[in-house]
Amino acid sequence: MKTVECNTATTMPMEVARVQSVASITNCMDTIPSEYIRSKNEQPAATTLHGVVLQVPVIDISDIDANEEKIVKAIAKASKEWGIFQVINHGIPDEVIGNLQKVGKEFFEQVPQEEKELIAKNPGSQSIEGYGTSLQKEVEGKKGWVDHLFHKIWPPSSINYRCWPKNPPSYREANEEYAKSLRVIVDRMFKCLSLGLGLEAHEMMEAAGGEDIVYLLKINYYPPCPRPDLALGVVAHTDMSCITLLVPNEVQGLQVFKDSHWYDVNYIPNALIVHIGDQVEILSNGKYKSVYHRTTVNKDKTRMSWPVFLEPPSEHEVGPIPKLVNEANQPKFKTKKYKDYVYCKLNKLPQ
Ligand code: OGA
Ligand code: NI
């Protein structure tokens, strides 16, 4: 039997300060509460490189059958050097992405706060799913300027609809359509990553959990922030997933770390941003890099993003793919169940 993870009671006290409400209070001020002020070495104003020419690779995947070799090469190169790239002409209809964004924005901006709290994560819950604020306990008790909603969108057997918004009413259909469209891209990305390492097309995805790979959607909601020079949205991290496929809105904010500098990831309408996560770094025995990234916030505009984390099933064991390990290439990572990896990462324990 499925356990009930999201709140169903109507008596949930609103103890957690949502960033959306902090933002509405600080709206007319030129300061923010101290728990949102990052230490000097993290503050975006002090650490972002401006006027640089380097850019996260943009890869056109139209006509993948005819151009497979070229696309595989580009994806493998980007995954080794950056751990992130943008994909254009991916075949997901603009309308499907537009609807996903529309219903997510409506949930955060038009649904009354009490109703949002009905699907809030229980503080004691093991599950990550639901509406919430700040996932990890951060060093020095600092907080990110962001609220979020997490729920699984694929495979159908993994979905817990209690954690999905009931409003707007078209929320469910828009998310189901997006999940369906993503499946094609997911297969293609895994296939290219496999071929890029000289493996057979199916091997990487199979090693990651195959048809049981879980698609975990997160919506990030970054309200306007009076001091974007001092705060961060999501603090610097690598994703635990295999791959993350992210749709942003038009407000600049994602930054990636490369060769000791932070770079802005330019917004390209309708592109999908592909992050290599920790599990693909492990499967590839370190050939592909899990990208270190963070987000900044904006003074006047709300930024939103919709990452989908492609995760192995929790009991699935992940380690370097045996074919990639030999005398000259010793395994660089342990083989362990995904749930054990997650536990160590969230509790900042050695892997
Ligand atoms: C995340 C993340 C980036 C973004 O939620 O893990 O890195 O652009 N988000 O919002
Ligand atoms: Ni991330």
Short mmCIF file of C-alpha atoms and ligand atoms in Angstrom, two decimals:
data_model
loop_
_atom_site.label_atom_id
_atom_site.label_comp_id
_atom_site.label_asym_id
_atom_site.label_seq_id
_atom_site.Cartn_x
_atom_site.Cartn_y
_atom_site.Cartn_z
CA MET A 1 0.00 0.00 0.00
CA LYS A 2 1.17 3.51 -0.77
CA THR A 3 1.87 5.71 2.22
CA VAL A 4 0.36 9.15 2.30
CA GLU A 5 3.23 11.57 2.10
CA CYS A 6 1.63 14.89 1.36
CA ASN A 7 -0.61 16.62 3.83
CA THR A 8 -4.27 15.87 3.61
CA ALA A 9 -5.30 17.55 6.86
CA THR A 10 -6.65 21.08 6.83
CA THR A 11 -5.12 21.95 10.19
CA MET A 12 -1.48 22.23 9.13
CA PRO A 13 -0.06 25.26 10.94
CA MET A 14 1.80 27.59 8.61
CA GLU A 15 5.04 27.58 10.55
CA VAL A 16 7.44 27.77 7.65
CA ALA A 17 8.07 31.22 6.25
CA ARG A 18 7.54 30.92 2.52
CA VAL A 19 9.93 33.07 0.51
CA GLN A 20 6.98 34.28 -1.52
CA SER A 21 5.54 35.93 1.61
CA VAL A 22 8.93 37.26 2.78
CA ALA A 23 9.27 38.80 -0.67
CA SER A 24 5.91 40.53 -0.45
CA ILE A 25 6.88 42.08 2.90
CA THR A 26 10.35 43.22 1.80
CA ASN A 27 9.00 44.43 -1.52
CA CYS A 28 9.44 48.15 -0.74
CA MET A 29 12.62 47.84 1.30
CA ASP A 30 16.25 47.91 0.30
CA THR A 31 17.25 45.17 2.68
CA ILE A 32 16.50 41.49 3.29
CA PRO A 33 16.49 39.37 6.47
CA SER A 34 20.01 38.33 7.45
CA GLU A 35 19.39 34.61 6.93
CA TYR A 36 19.17 35.29 3.18
CA ILE A 37 22.43 37.25 3.02
CA ARG A 38 25.19 34.99 1.73
CA SER A 39 28.72 35.06 3.01
CA LYS A 40 31.03 37.31 1.00
CA ASN A 41 32.65 34.47 -0.95
CA GLU A 42 29.22 33.36 -2.23
CA GLN A 43 27.59 36.70 -3.03
CA PRO A 44 26.76 36.87 -6.73
CA ALA A 45 27.83 40.50 -7.09
CA ALA A 46 31.31 39.60 -5.90
CA THR A 47 31.73 36.27 -7.69
CA THR A 48 30.17 36.47 -11.17
CA LEU A 49 32.44 36.87 -14.15
CA HIS A 50 31.17 39.57 -16.53
CA GLY A 51 31.86 40.18 -20.18
CA VAL A 52 33.21 36.70 -20.85
CA VAL A 53 33.13 35.05 -24.24
CA LEU A 54 32.79 31.43 -23.16
CA GLN A 55 29.29 29.99 -23.39
CA VAL A 56 27.56 26.79 -22.42
CA PRO A 57 27.36 24.69 -25.63
CA VAL A 58 24.13 24.84 -27.66
CA ILE A 59 23.35 21.64 -29.57
CA ASP A 60 20.79 21.34 -32.38
CA ILE A 61 19.31 17.84 -32.28
CA SER A 62 16.90 18.15 -35.22
CA ASP A 63 17.27 15.27 -37.64
CA ILE A 64 19.12 13.16 -35.13
CA ASP A 65 18.98 10.08 -37.35
CA ALA A 66 20.83 11.78 -40.20
CA ASN A 67 23.28 13.65 -37.97
CA GLU A 68 23.79 11.13 -35.21
CA GLU A 69 27.56 11.03 -35.30
CA LYS A 70 27.91 14.79 -35.15
CA ILE A 71 25.34 15.14 -32.35
CA VAL A 72 26.90 12.33 -30.28
CA LYS A 73 30.28 14.02 -30.55
CA ALA A 74 28.91 17.40 -29.50
CA ILE A 75 27.00 15.96 -26.53
CA ALA A 76 29.97 13.90 -25.35
CA LYS A 77 32.32 16.88 -25.61
CA ALA A 78 29.93 19.18 -23.72
CA SER A 79 29.35 16.54 -21.03
CA LYS A 80 33.07 16.06 -20.51
CA GLU A 81 34.05 19.72 -20.54
CA TRP A 82 31.03 21.49 -19.03
CA GLY A 83 28.60 18.87 -17.69
CA ILE A 84 25.83 21.03 -19.13
CA PHE A 85 24.47 22.05 -22.53
CA GLN A 86 21.35 23.49 -24.12
CA VAL A 87 19.39 21.49 -26.64
CA ILE A 88 17.42 23.22 -29.40
CA ASN A 89 15.00 21.75 -31.95
CA HIS A 90 14.29 18.92 -29.53
CA GLY A 91 10.83 18.24 -30.91
CA ILE A 92 8.75 18.98 -27.79
CA PRO A 93 5.96 21.27 -29.05
CA ASP A 94 6.19 24.86 -27.74
CA GLU A 95 2.59 24.49 -26.64
CA VAL A 96 3.39 21.58 -24.34
CA ILE A 97 6.16 23.57 -22.64
CA GLY A 98 3.97 26.69 -22.57
CA ASN A 99 1.16 24.80 -20.81
CA LEU A 100 3.53 23.30 -18.25
CA GLN A 101 4.74 26.80 -17.42
CA LYS A 102 1.27 28.32 -17.39
CA VAL A 103 -0.24 25.88 -14.89
CA GLY A 104 2.84 25.98 -12.63
CA LYS A 105 2.76 29.78 -12.52
CA GLU A 106 -0.96 29.70 -11.76
CA PHE A 107 -0.39 27.32 -8.86
CA PHE A 108 2.16 29.64 -7.25
CA GLU A 109 0.43 32.94 -8.04
CA GLN A 110 -3.29 32.33 -8.12
CA VAL A 111 -4.01 29.51 -5.72
CA PRO A 112 -4.62 30.80 -2.14
CA GLN A 113 -1.77 30.11 0.26
CA GLU A 114 -3.94 27.87 2.51
CA GLU A 115 -4.65 25.66 -0.46
CA LYS A 116 -0.97 25.44 -1.38
CA GLU A 117 -0.20 24.38 2.19
CA LEU A 118 -2.54 21.40 1.75
CA ILE A 119 0.10 19.74 -0.39
CA ALA A 120 3.03 20.94 1.73
CA LYS A 121 5.72 18.46 2.65
CA ASN A 122 5.43 17.19 6.18
CA PRO A 123 8.57 18.29 8.07
CA GLY A 124 9.15 14.73 9.33
CA SER A 125 8.42 13.03 6.03
CA GLN A 126 10.99 10.85 4.29
CA SER A 127 9.57 11.82 0.95
CA ILE A 128 10.79 14.79 -1.01
CA GLU A 129 7.43 15.31 -2.72
CA GLY A 130 5.18 18.29 -2.04
CA TYR A 131 5.23 22.07 -1.72
CA GLY A 132 8.05 23.48 0.38
CA THR A 133 10.91 25.81 1.11
CA SER A 134 14.62 24.99 1.29
CA LEU A 135 15.48 21.34 0.92
CA GLN A 136 18.84 20.95 2.60
CA LYS A 137 20.00 22.29 5.93
CA GLU A 138 22.61 24.73 4.81
CA VAL A 139 25.87 25.72 6.40
CA GLU A 140 25.53 28.67 8.80
CA GLY A 141 21.72 28.36 8.63
CA LYS A 142 21.53 30.46 5.47
CA LYS A 143 18.45 30.20 3.25
CA GLY A 144 17.90 30.29 -0.47
CA TRP A 145 15.49 32.87 -1.94
CA VAL A 146 13.18 30.23 -3.41
CA ASP A 147 10.07 28.11 -2.79
CA HIS A 148 9.45 24.86 -4.62
CA LEU A 149 7.09 22.04 -5.47
CA PHE A 150 8.28 18.49 -6.08
CA HIS A 151 6.32 15.57 -7.53
CA LYS A 152 7.01 12.58 -9.72
CA ILE A 153 5.62 12.58 -13.26
CA TRP A 154 6.81 9.20 -14.58
CA PRO A 155 6.47 6.17 -14.55
CA PRO A 156 2.72 6.09 -13.83
CA SER A 157 3.20 3.54 -11.03
CA SER A 158 5.44 6.00 -9.14
CA ILE A 159 3.03 8.92 -9.25
CA ASN A 160 1.43 10.16 -6.04
CA TYR A 161 -1.36 12.45 -7.20
CA ARG A 162 -1.90 13.71 -3.64
CA CYS A 163 1.22 15.81 -4.15
CA TRP A 164 -0.06 17.33 -7.39
CA PRO A 165 -1.97 20.62 -7.27
CA LYS A 166 -5.73 20.26 -7.85
CA ASN A 167 -5.81 23.81 -9.12
CA PRO A 168 -5.64 25.02 -11.77
CA PRO A 169 -7.81 22.12 -13.00
CA SER A 170 -5.68 21.67 -16.13
CA TYR A 171 -2.54 21.12 -14.01
CA ARG A 172 -2.69 17.35 -14.33
CA GLU A 173 -3.19 17.19 -18.06
CA ALA A 174 -0.41 19.70 -18.78
CA ASN A 175 2.06 17.76 -16.64
CA GLU A 176 1.09 14.41 -18.11
CA GLU A 177 1.54 15.76 -21.62
CA TYR A 178 4.98 17.10 -20.73
CA ALA A 179 6.04 13.77 -19.19
CA LYS A 180 4.99 11.93 -22.33
CA SER A 181 6.95 14.30 -24.59
CA LEU A 182 10.03 14.10 -22.42
CA ARG A 183 10.34 10.32 -22.75
CA VAL A 184 11.58 10.59 -26.32
CA ILE A 185 14.26 13.11 -25.35
CA VAL A 186 15.33 11.06 -22.34
CA ASP A 187 15.93 8.01 -24.56
CA ARG A 188 17.90 10.14 -27.01
CA MET A 189 20.08 11.74 -24.36
CA PHE A 190 20.99 8.40 -22.76
CA LYS A 191 21.65 6.91 -26.18
CA CYS A 192 24.01 9.73 -27.18
CA LEU A 193 25.83 9.58 -23.83
CA SER A 194 26.28 5.82 -24.30
CA LEU A 195 27.58 6.06 -27.85
CA GLY A 196 29.85 8.92 -26.81
CA LEU A 197 31.73 6.53 -24.53
CA GLY A 198 31.93 3.74 -27.10
CA LEU A 199 29.16 1.76 -25.39
CA GLU A 200 26.17 0.24 -27.12
CA ALA A 201 23.22 2.60 -27.42
CA HIS A 202 21.13 1.01 -24.64
CA GLU A 203 23.83 0.46 -22.03
CA MET A 204 23.87 3.76 -20.13
CA MET A 205 20.11 3.92 -19.69
CA GLU A 206 19.95 0.28 -18.66
CA ALA A 207 22.66 0.82 -16.04
CA ALA A 208 20.69 3.80 -14.72
CA GLY A 209 17.49 1.81 -14.15
CA GLY A 210 16.06 1.42 -17.67
CA GLU A 211 12.28 1.72 -17.90
CA ASP A 212 12.07 2.21 -14.12
CA ILE A 213 13.97 5.51 -14.14
CA VAL A 214 11.92 8.01 -12.12
CA TYR A 215 11.13 11.45 -13.51
CA LEU A 216 10.98 13.83 -10.55
CA LEU A 217 9.65 17.29 -11.44
CA LYS A 218 10.56 20.31 -9.36
CA ILE A 219 9.17 23.79 -9.84
CA ASN A 220 11.42 26.53 -8.48
CA TYR A 221 9.70 29.83 -7.66
CA TYR A 222 12.13 32.71 -7.10
CA PRO A 223 10.19 35.88 -6.16
CA PRO A 224 11.68 39.34 -6.81
CA CYS A 225 14.41 40.10 -4.29
CA PRO A 226 15.30 43.66 -3.15
CA ARG A 227 18.98 42.69 -2.80
CA PRO A 228 19.89 40.27 -5.61
CA ASP A 229 23.53 41.23 -5.09
CA LEU A 230 23.54 39.58 -1.65
CA ALA A 231 21.21 36.58 -1.98
CA LEU A 232 21.19 33.33 -3.93
CA GLY A 233 18.23 31.30 -5.15
CA VAL A 234 19.56 27.76 -5.08
CA VAL A 235 22.97 27.52 -3.42
CA ALA A 236 25.86 25.96 -5.40
CA HIS A 237 25.45 22.19 -5.82
CA THR A 238 25.58 19.29 -8.23
CA ASP A 239 22.37 17.35 -8.93
CA MET A 240 22.13 13.82 -7.50
CA SER A 241 20.21 12.63 -10.56
CA CYS A 242 21.55 10.88 -13.67
CA ILE A 243 20.52 13.73 -15.95
CA THR A 244 18.39 16.81 -15.27
CA LEU A 245 16.30 18.36 -18.06
CA LEU A 246 15.35 21.93 -17.22
CA VAL A 247 12.96 24.47 -18.69
CA PRO A 248 13.48 28.04 -17.37
CA ASN A 249 11.30 31.10 -17.80
CA GLU A 250 12.77 34.16 -19.50
CA VAL A 251 14.42 35.65 -16.40
CA GLN A 252 18.20 35.16 -16.25
CA GLY A 253 19.48 33.26 -13.22
CA LEU A 254 21.23 29.93 -13.81
CA GLN A 255 25.02 30.00 -13.42
CA VAL A 256 27.59 27.24 -13.89
CA PHE A 257 31.08 26.91 -12.52
CA LYS A 258 33.92 26.14 -14.90
CA ASP A 259 37.66 26.69 -14.64
CA SER A 260 37.19 28.59 -11.36
CA HIS A 261 34.61 31.08 -12.70
CA TRP A 262 30.83 31.43 -12.54
CA TYR A 263 29.20 31.78 -15.97
CA ASP A 264 25.62 32.82 -16.79
CA VAL A 265 23.65 30.30 -18.84
CA ASN A 266 21.98 32.43 -21.51
CA TYR A 267 18.24 32.12 -21.88
CA ILE A 268 17.23 30.65 -25.23
CA PRO A 269 13.46 30.50 -25.82
CA ASN A 270 12.18 26.90 -25.97
CA ALA A 271 15.58 25.32 -25.36
CA LEU A 272 15.98 22.49 -22.87
CA ILE A 273 18.92 22.79 -20.48
CA VAL A 274 20.57 19.41 -19.92
CA HIS A 275 22.60 18.93 -16.72
CA ILE A 276 24.83 15.92 -16.16
CA GLY A 277 24.18 14.75 -12.59
CA ASP A 278 26.19 12.72 -10.10
CA GLN A 279 24.89 9.31 -11.25
CA VAL A 280 26.04 9.75 -14.86
CA GLU A 281 29.41 10.95 -13.62
CA ILE A 282 29.62 7.71 -11.61
CA LEU A 283 28.33 5.45 -14.42
CA SER A 284 30.88 6.99 -16.81
CA ASN A 285 33.61 6.54 -14.18
CA GLY A 286 34.28 10.26 -14.20
CA LYS A 287 34.41 10.79 -17.99
CA TYR A 288 31.29 12.96 -17.87
CA LYS A 289 31.22 15.74 -15.27
CA SER A 290 28.40 16.47 -12.88
CA VAL A 291 27.97 20.24 -13.28
CA TYR A 292 28.37 22.55 -10.28
CA HIS A 293 25.69 25.22 -10.55
CA ARG A 294 23.63 27.79 -8.62
CA THR A 295 20.97 30.42 -9.26
CA THR A 296 20.82 34.15 -8.77
CA VAL A 297 17.63 36.14 -8.26
CA ASN A 298 16.20 39.28 -9.83
CA LYS A 299 15.25 42.64 -8.30
CA ASP A 300 11.98 43.16 -10.15
CA LYS A 301 11.01 39.91 -11.79
CA THR A 302 9.93 36.47 -10.66
CA ARG A 303 12.12 33.70 -12.01
CA MET A 304 10.74 30.19 -12.37
CA SER A 305 12.25 26.94 -13.57
CA TRP A 306 11.03 23.39 -14.14
CA PRO A 307 13.83 20.84 -13.76
CA VAL A 308 13.03 17.14 -14.17
CA PHE A 309 15.52 14.95 -12.31
CA LEU A 310 15.95 11.54 -13.92
CA GLU A 311 16.70 9.25 -11.02
CA PRO A 312 17.47 5.55 -10.65
CA PRO A 313 14.87 3.62 -8.61
CA SER A 314 15.92 3.90 -4.96
CA GLU A 315 16.94 0.23 -4.60
CA HIS A 316 18.90 0.27 -7.87
CA GLU A 317 22.69 -0.04 -7.56
CA VAL A 318 24.79 2.49 -9.42
CA GLY A 319 28.52 2.25 -10.02
CA PRO A 320 31.01 2.65 -12.86
CA ILE A 321 29.86 0.62 -15.91
CA PRO A 322 32.14 -2.48 -15.95
CA LYS A 323 33.14 -1.99 -19.60
CA LEU A 324 34.64 1.39 -18.70
CA VAL A 325 36.84 -0.04 -15.98
CA ASN A 326 40.17 -1.78 -16.63
CA GLU A 327 43.80 -1.92 -15.52
CA ALA A 328 44.42 1.63 -16.71
CA ASN A 329 41.02 2.96 -15.54
CA GLN A 330 40.38 1.87 -11.98
CA PRO A 331 36.90 2.55 -10.57
CA LYS A 332 36.77 6.09 -9.19
CA PHE A 333 33.47 5.60 -7.34
CA LYS A 334 31.83 3.03 -5.09
CA THR A 335 28.89 1.02 -6.32
CA LYS A 336 25.88 1.59 -4.08
CA LYS A 337 22.11 1.79 -3.99
CA TYR A 338 20.75 5.13 -5.14
CA LYS A 339 18.88 5.60 -1.85
CA ASP A 340 22.16 5.22 0.06
CA TYR A 341 23.81 7.80 -2.18
CA VAL A 342 20.94 10.23 -1.50
CA TYR A 343 21.13 9.65 2.24
CA CYS A 344 24.86 10.45 2.35
CA LYS A 345 24.50 13.51 0.16
CA LEU A 346 21.59 15.03 2.07
CA ASN A 347 23.32 14.42 5.39
CA LYS A 348 26.70 15.60 4.09
CA LEU A 349 28.33 12.23 4.81
CA PRO A 350 31.22 10.85 2.73
CA GLN A 351 30.05 8.63 -0.14
C1 OGA B 1 17.88 22.88 -8.95
C2 OGA B 1 18.52 23.87 -9.84
C3 OGA B 1 18.35 25.63 -11.44
C4 OGA B 1 17.41 26.66 -11.96
O1 OGA B 1 16.70 23.12 -8.59
O2 OGA B 1 18.52 21.85 -8.65
O3 OGA B 1 19.70 23.77 -10.02
O4 OGA B 1 17.69 27.20 -13.04
N1 OGA B 1 17.78 24.82 -10.44
O5 OGA B 1 16.43 26.99 -11.29
NI NI B 2 20.38 21.75 -9.66
#
